[in-house]
Coordinates of C-alpha atoms in Angstrom, one line a residue:
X1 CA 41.6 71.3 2.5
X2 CA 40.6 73.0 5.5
X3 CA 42.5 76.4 6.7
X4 CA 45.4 76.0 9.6
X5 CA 43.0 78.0 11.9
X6 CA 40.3 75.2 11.4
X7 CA 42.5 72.4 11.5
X8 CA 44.1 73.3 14.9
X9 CA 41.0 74.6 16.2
X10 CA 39.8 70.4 15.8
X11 CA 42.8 68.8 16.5
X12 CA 42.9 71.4 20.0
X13 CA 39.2 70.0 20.5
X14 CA 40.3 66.5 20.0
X15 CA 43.2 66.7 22.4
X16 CA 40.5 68.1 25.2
X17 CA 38.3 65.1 24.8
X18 CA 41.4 62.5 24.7
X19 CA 41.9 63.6 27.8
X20 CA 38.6 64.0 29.8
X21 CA 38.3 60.7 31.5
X22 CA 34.7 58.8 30.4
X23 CA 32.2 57.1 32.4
X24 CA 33.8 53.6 33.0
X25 CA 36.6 55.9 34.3
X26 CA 34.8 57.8 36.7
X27 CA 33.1 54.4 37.8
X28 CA 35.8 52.7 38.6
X29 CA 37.3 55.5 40.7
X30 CA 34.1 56.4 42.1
X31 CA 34.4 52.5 43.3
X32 CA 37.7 52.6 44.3
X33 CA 37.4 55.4 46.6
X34 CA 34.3 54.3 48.2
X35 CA 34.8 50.7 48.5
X36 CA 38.5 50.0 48.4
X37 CA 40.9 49.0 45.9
X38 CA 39.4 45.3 45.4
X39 CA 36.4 47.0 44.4
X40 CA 38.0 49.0 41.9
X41 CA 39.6 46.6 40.3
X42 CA 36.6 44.4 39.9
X43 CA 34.8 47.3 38.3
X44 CA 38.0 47.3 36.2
X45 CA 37.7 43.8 35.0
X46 CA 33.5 43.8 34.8
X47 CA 34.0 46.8 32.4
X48 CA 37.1 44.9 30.5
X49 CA 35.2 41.5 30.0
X50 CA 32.0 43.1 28.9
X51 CA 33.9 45.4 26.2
X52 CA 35.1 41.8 25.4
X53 CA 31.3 40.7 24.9
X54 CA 30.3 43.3 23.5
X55 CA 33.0 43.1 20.7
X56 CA 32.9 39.7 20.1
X57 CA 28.5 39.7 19.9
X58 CA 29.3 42.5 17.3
X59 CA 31.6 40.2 15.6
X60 CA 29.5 37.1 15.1
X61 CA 26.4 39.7 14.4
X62 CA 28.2 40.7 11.5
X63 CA 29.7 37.6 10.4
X64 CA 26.1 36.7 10.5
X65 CA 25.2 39.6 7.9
X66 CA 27.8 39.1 5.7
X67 CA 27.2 35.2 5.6
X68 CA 23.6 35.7 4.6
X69 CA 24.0 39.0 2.5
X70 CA 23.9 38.3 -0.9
X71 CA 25.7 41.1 -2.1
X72 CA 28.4 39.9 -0.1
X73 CA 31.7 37.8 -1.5
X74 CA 30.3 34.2 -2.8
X75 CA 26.8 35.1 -3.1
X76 CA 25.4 34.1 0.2
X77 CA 27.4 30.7 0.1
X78 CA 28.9 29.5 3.5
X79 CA 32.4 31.3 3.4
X80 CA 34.6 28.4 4.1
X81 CA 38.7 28.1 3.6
X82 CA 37.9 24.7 3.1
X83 CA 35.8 24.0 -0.5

């Protein structure tokens, strides 16, 4: 177990980068101040919907993995509910 100094130390560290905004942040704003608040929010939602993608492409690629893996529950067999 770690000492207290090293543990607050991190969790001080961790607090400091909760709350530094990231790049989709600082995009959208960047767009919101230049172009207006319409363009701020569709920065919003274009950054939203392809998180969305992005998650669900990871999803299905690893569905994908595990369906063909053999070392994966049933062997490689289709994983179905339904037998």
């Amino acid at each position: 177990m770690p000492d207290t100094g090293s543990l607050l130390a991190f969790f001080g560290a961790a607090l400091l980068l909760l709350l530094l905004p990231g790049p989709g942040v600082a995009y959208v704003v960047t767009r919101a101040l230049s172009q207006g608040r319409g363009a701020g929010i569709a920065s919003a939602a274009g950054l939203s919907v392809g998180a969305a993608l992005q998650g669900l492409g990871a999803t299905a690629g690893l569905s994908a993995v595990l369906l063909a893996s053999s070392a994966a529950p049933g062997g490689g067999e289709r994983a179905s509910p339904i037998q």
